């Protein structure tokens, strides 16, 4: 399948949680890690999250550094990445900052009634907003359909940034080439706190482990980078 090189990036606690159960977003990283993620974003063509992340964090998914945005312009690219959202239900907030910021537009992947719901909710976006499109990627949406559509849009590098169900969807599909984990120096310890992944059938189990290619410390945060793909 013709698809983008896919990088999955996540910050988590030592016990594998990507947030706590409090009302405020838990900070799992530090400025040095944030700067590296910004550089990683700037080198990609599209960035993808799930609807749960959209609801919980209301992210803008932008390249923050003016220097990196200028570099993208010099390369003939948009300042920011194409934004992609996966939602099974289609219930997305048209007032989310993701749809009102950036210069490359957004694609919402859903299927069946979910696609109809998403299209209805996005139908009245202001003309001043970047373009947003709804694409039927199966019911439920599949990673294969999402990646095929992004490839058709000229996306050669995709950055997947969560949450746990989206991580699981892509990792169980076997379509992730690289995994970057930033591990915070603490435990969350809450049973109901969201996890990095949920139970599933993963191709990279004990008999077929991932290949660790880099380990670094950014202050007290540890960055682990794994290769999962076939070296392409």
Coordinates of N, CA, C and O in Angstrom, one line a residue, residues 120-197:
X120 N -22.3 17.4 8.8 CA -23.4 18.3 9.2 C -22.8 19.4 10.2 O -23.1 20.6 10.1
X121 N -22.0 18.9 11.1 CA -21.4 19.8 12.1 C -20.4 20.8 11.5 O -20.3 21.9 12.0
X122 N -19.7 20.4 10.5 CA -18.7 21.3 9.9 C -19.3 22.1 8.7 O -18.6 23.0 8.2
X123 N -20.5 21.9 8.4 CA -21.1 22.6 7.2 C -21.1 24.1 7.3 O -21.0 24.8 6.3
X124 N -21.2 24.6 8.5 CA -21.3 26.1 8.6 C -20.1 26.7 9.1 O -20.1 27.8 9.7
X125 N -18.9 26.1 8.9 CA -17.7 26.8 9.3 C -17.5 28.1 8.6 O -17.9 28.2 7.4
X126 N -17.1 29.2 9.2 CA -16.9 30.4 8.5 C -15.9 30.3 7.3 O -15.0 29.5 7.3
X127 N -16.2 31.1 6.3 CA -15.3 31.2 5.1 C -13.9 31.6 5.5 O -13.0 31.3 4.7
X128 N -13.7 32.3 6.6 CA -12.4 32.7 7.0 C -11.5 31.6 7.6 O -10.3 31.8 7.8
X129 N -12.2 30.5 7.9 CA -11.4 29.3 8.4 C -10.7 28.6 7.3 O -11.1 28.6 6.2
X130 N -9.6 27.9 7.6 CA -9.0 27.0 6.7 C -10.0 25.9 6.2 O -11.0 25.6 7.0
X131 N -9.9 25.4 5.1 CA -10.9 24.4 4.6 C -10.9 23.1 5.5 O -9.8 22.7 6.0
X132 N -12.0 22.5 5.6 CA -12.2 21.3 6.4 C -13.0 20.3 5.6 O -14.1 20.7 5.0
X133 N -12.6 19.1 5.5 CA -13.3 18.1 4.7 C -13.6 16.8 5.5 O -12.8 16.5 6.4
X134 N -14.7 16.2 5.2 CA -15.0 14.9 5.9 C -14.8 13.8 4.9 O -15.3 13.9 3.7
X135 N -14.1 12.7 5.3 CA -13.8 11.6 4.4 C -14.3 10.3 5.0 O -14.0 10.1 6.2
X136 N -15.0 9.5 4.3 CA -15.5 8.2 4.8 C -14.3 7.2 4.7 O -13.8 6.9 3.7
X137 N -13.8 6.8 5.9 CA -12.7 5.9 6.0 C -13.1 4.6 6.6 O -12.3 3.8 7.1
X138 N -14.4 4.2 6.4 CA -14.8 2.9 6.9 C -15.6 3.1 8.2 O -15.6 4.1 8.8
X139 N -16.4 2.1 8.5 CA -17.3 2.2 9.7 C -17.0 0.9 10.5 O -17.6 -0.2 10.2
X140 N -16.1 0.9 11.5 CA -15.4 2.1 11.9 C -14.2 2.4 11.0 O -13.8 1.6 10.2
X141 N -13.6 3.6 11.2 CA -12.5 4.0 10.3 C -11.3 3.1 10.5 O -11.1 2.6 11.7
X142 N -10.6 2.9 9.5 CA -9.4 2.0 9.6 C -8.1 2.9 9.3 O -8.2 3.9 8.6
X143 N -7.0 2.4 9.9 CA -5.7 3.1 9.6 C -5.4 3.0 8.2 O -4.8 3.9 7.6
X144 N -5.7 1.9 7.5 CA -5.3 1.7 6.1 C -6.0 2.7 5.3 O -5.4 3.3 4.4
X145 N -7.3 2.9 5.5 CA -8.1 3.9 4.7 C -7.6 5.3 4.9 O -7.5 6.1 4.0
X146 N -7.3 5.6 6.2 CA -6.8 7.0 6.5 C -5.4 7.2 5.8 O -5.2 8.3 5.1
X147 N -4.5 6.3 5.9 CA -3.2 6.4 5.3 C -3.3 6.5 3.8 O -2.5 7.3 3.1
X148 N -4.1 5.7 3.2 CA -4.3 5.7 1.7 C -4.8 7.1 1.2 O -4.3 7.6 0.2
X149 N -5.8 7.7 2.0 CA -6.3 9.0 1.6 C -5.2 10.0 1.8 O -5.0 10.9 0.9
X150 N -4.5 10.0 2.9 CA -3.4 11.0 3.1 C -2.3 10.9 2.0 O -1.8 11.9 1.5
X151 N -2.0 9.7 1.6 CA -1.0 9.5 0.5 C -1.5 10.1 -0.8 O -0.8 10.8 -1.5
X152 N -2.8 10.0 -1.0 CA -3.4 10.6 -2.2 C -3.4 12.1 -2.2 O -3.5 12.8 -3.2
X153 N -3.2 12.7 -1.0 CA -3.1 14.1 -0.8 C -1.7 14.6 -0.9 O -1.4 15.8 -0.6
X154 N -0.7 13.7 -1.1 CA 0.7 14.1 -1.2 C 1.4 14.1 0.1 O 2.5 14.6 0.2
X155 N 0.8 13.5 1.2 CA 1.4 13.4 2.5 C 2.4 12.3 2.4 O 2.1 11.1 2.2
X156 N 3.7 12.6 2.7 CA 4.8 11.6 2.7 C 5.2 11.2 4.1 O 5.8 10.2 4.3
X157 N 5.0 12.2 5.1 CA 5.3 11.9 6.5 C 4.2 12.3 7.3 O 3.7 13.5 7.3
X158 N 3.7 11.4 8.2 CA 2.6 11.7 9.1 C 3.0 11.5 10.5 O 3.8 10.6 10.9
X159 N 2.6 12.4 11.4 CA 2.9 12.4 12.8 C 1.5 12.1 13.5 O 0.6 12.9 13.4
X160 N 1.5 11.0 14.2 CA 0.3 10.6 15.0 C 0.6 11.0 16.5 O 1.5 10.6 17.1
X161 N -0.4 11.8 17.1 CA -0.1 12.3 18.4 C -1.3 11.9 19.4 O -1.5 12.6 20.4
X162 N -2.0 10.9 19.2 CA -2.9 10.4 20.2 C -4.3 10.6 19.9 O -4.7 11.1 18.9
X163 N -5.1 10.1 20.9 CA -4.8 9.6 22.2 C -4.7 8.0 22.1 O -4.4 7.5 21.1
X164 N -5.0 7.4 23.3 CA -4.8 6.0 23.4 C -5.5 5.1 22.4 O -4.9 4.1 21.9
X165 N -6.7 5.4 22.1 CA -7.4 4.6 21.1 C -6.8 4.7 19.7 O -6.7 3.7 18.9
X166 N -6.4 5.9 19.4 CA -5.7 6.1 18.1 C -4.3 5.4 18.0 O -4.0 4.8 17.1
X167 N -3.6 5.6 19.1 CA -2.3 4.8 19.2 C -2.6 3.4 19.0 O -1.8 2.7 18.2
X168 N -3.6 2.8 19.6 CA -3.9 1.4 19.5 C -4.3 1.0 18.1 O -3.8 0.0 17.5
X169 N -5.1 1.9 17.5 CA -5.5 1.6 16.1 C -4.3 1.5 15.2 O -4.2 0.5 14.3
X170 N -3.4 2.4 15.3 CA -2.3 2.4 14.3 C -1.2 1.3 14.7 O -0.7 0.7 13.8
X171 N -1.0 1.1 16.0 CA 0.0 0.1 16.4 C -0.4 -1.3 16.1 O 0.3 -2.1 15.7
X172 N -1.7 -1.6 16.3 CA -2.2 -2.9 16.0 C -2.3 -3.2 14.5 O -2.3 -4.3 14.1
X173 N -2.4 -2.1 13.7 CA -2.5 -2.3 12.3 C -1.2 -2.6 11.7 O -1.1 -3.1 10.5
X174 N -0.1 -2.4 12.4 CA 1.3 -2.7 11.9 C 1.7 -1.7 10.9 O 2.6 -1.9 10.1
X175 N 1.1 -0.5 10.9 CA 1.4 0.5 9.9 C 2.2 1.7 10.5 O 2.2 2.8 9.9
X176 N 2.8 1.6 11.6 CA 3.7 2.6 12.2 C 5.1 2.2 11.9 O 5.6 1.1 12.1
X177 N 5.9 3.2 11.4 CA 7.3 3.0 11.1 C 8.2 3.3 12.3 O 9.3 2.7 12.4
X178 N 7.8 4.3 13.1 CA 8.7 4.8 14.1 C 7.8 5.2 15.3 O 6.8 5.8 15.2
X179 N 8.3 4.9 16.5 CA 7.6 5.2 17.7 C 8.6 6.0 18.6 O 9.7 5.6 18.9
X180 N 8.1 7.2 19.0 CA 8.9 8.1 19.9 C 8.1 8.2 21.2 O 7.0 8.8 21.2
X181 N 8.7 7.8 22.3 CA 8.1 7.9 23.6 C 8.9 8.8 24.5 O 10.1 8.6 24.6
X182 N 8.3 9.7 25.1 CA 8.9 10.6 26.2 C 8.3 10.1 27.5 O 7.1 10.2 27.7
X183 N 9.2 9.7 28.4 CA 8.7 9.1 29.7 C 9.0 10.1 30.8 O 10.2 10.5 31.1
X184 N 7.9 10.6 31.4 CA 8.1 11.5 32.5 C 8.5 10.8 33.8 O 8.3 9.6 34.0
X185 N 9.2 11.5 34.7 CA 9.8 10.9 35.9 C 8.9 10.7 37.1 O 9.2 11.0 38.2
X186 N 7.7 10.2 36.8 CA 6.7 10.1 37.9 C 5.6 9.1 37.5 O 5.5 8.7 36.3
X187 N 4.9 8.6 38.5 CA 3.7 7.7 38.3 C 2.5 8.6 38.4 O 2.4 9.5 39.2
X188 N 1.4 8.2 37.7 CA 0.1 8.8 37.9 C -0.7 8.0 38.9 O -1.3 8.5 39.8
X189 N -0.7 6.7 38.8 CA -1.3 5.8 39.8 C -2.8 5.8 39.9 O -3.3 5.3 40.9
X190 N -3.5 6.4 38.9 CA -5.0 6.4 38.9 C -5.5 5.4 38.0 O -5.2 5.4 36.8
X191 N -6.4 4.5 38.5 CA -6.9 3.4 37.7 C -7.6 3.9 36.4 O -7.6 3.3 35.4
X192 N -8.3 5.0 36.5 CA -9.1 5.5 35.4 C -8.4 6.5 34.5 O -9.0 7.0 33.6
X193 N -7.2 6.8 34.8 CA -6.4 7.7 34.0 C -6.2 7.1 32.6 O -6.0 5.8 32.5
X194 N -6.2 7.9 31.5 CA -6.1 7.3 30.2 C -4.7 6.7 30.0 O -3.7 7.2 30.4
X195 N -4.7 5.6 29.2 CA -3.4 4.9 29.0 C -2.8 5.2 27.6 O -3.5 5.7 26.7
X196 N -1.6 4.9 27.5 CA -0.9 5.1 26.2 C -1.6 4.2 25.1 O -1.8 4.7 24.0
X197 N -1.9 3.0 25.4 CA -2.6 2.1 24.5 C -3.6 1.3 25.3 O -3.5 1.2 26.6

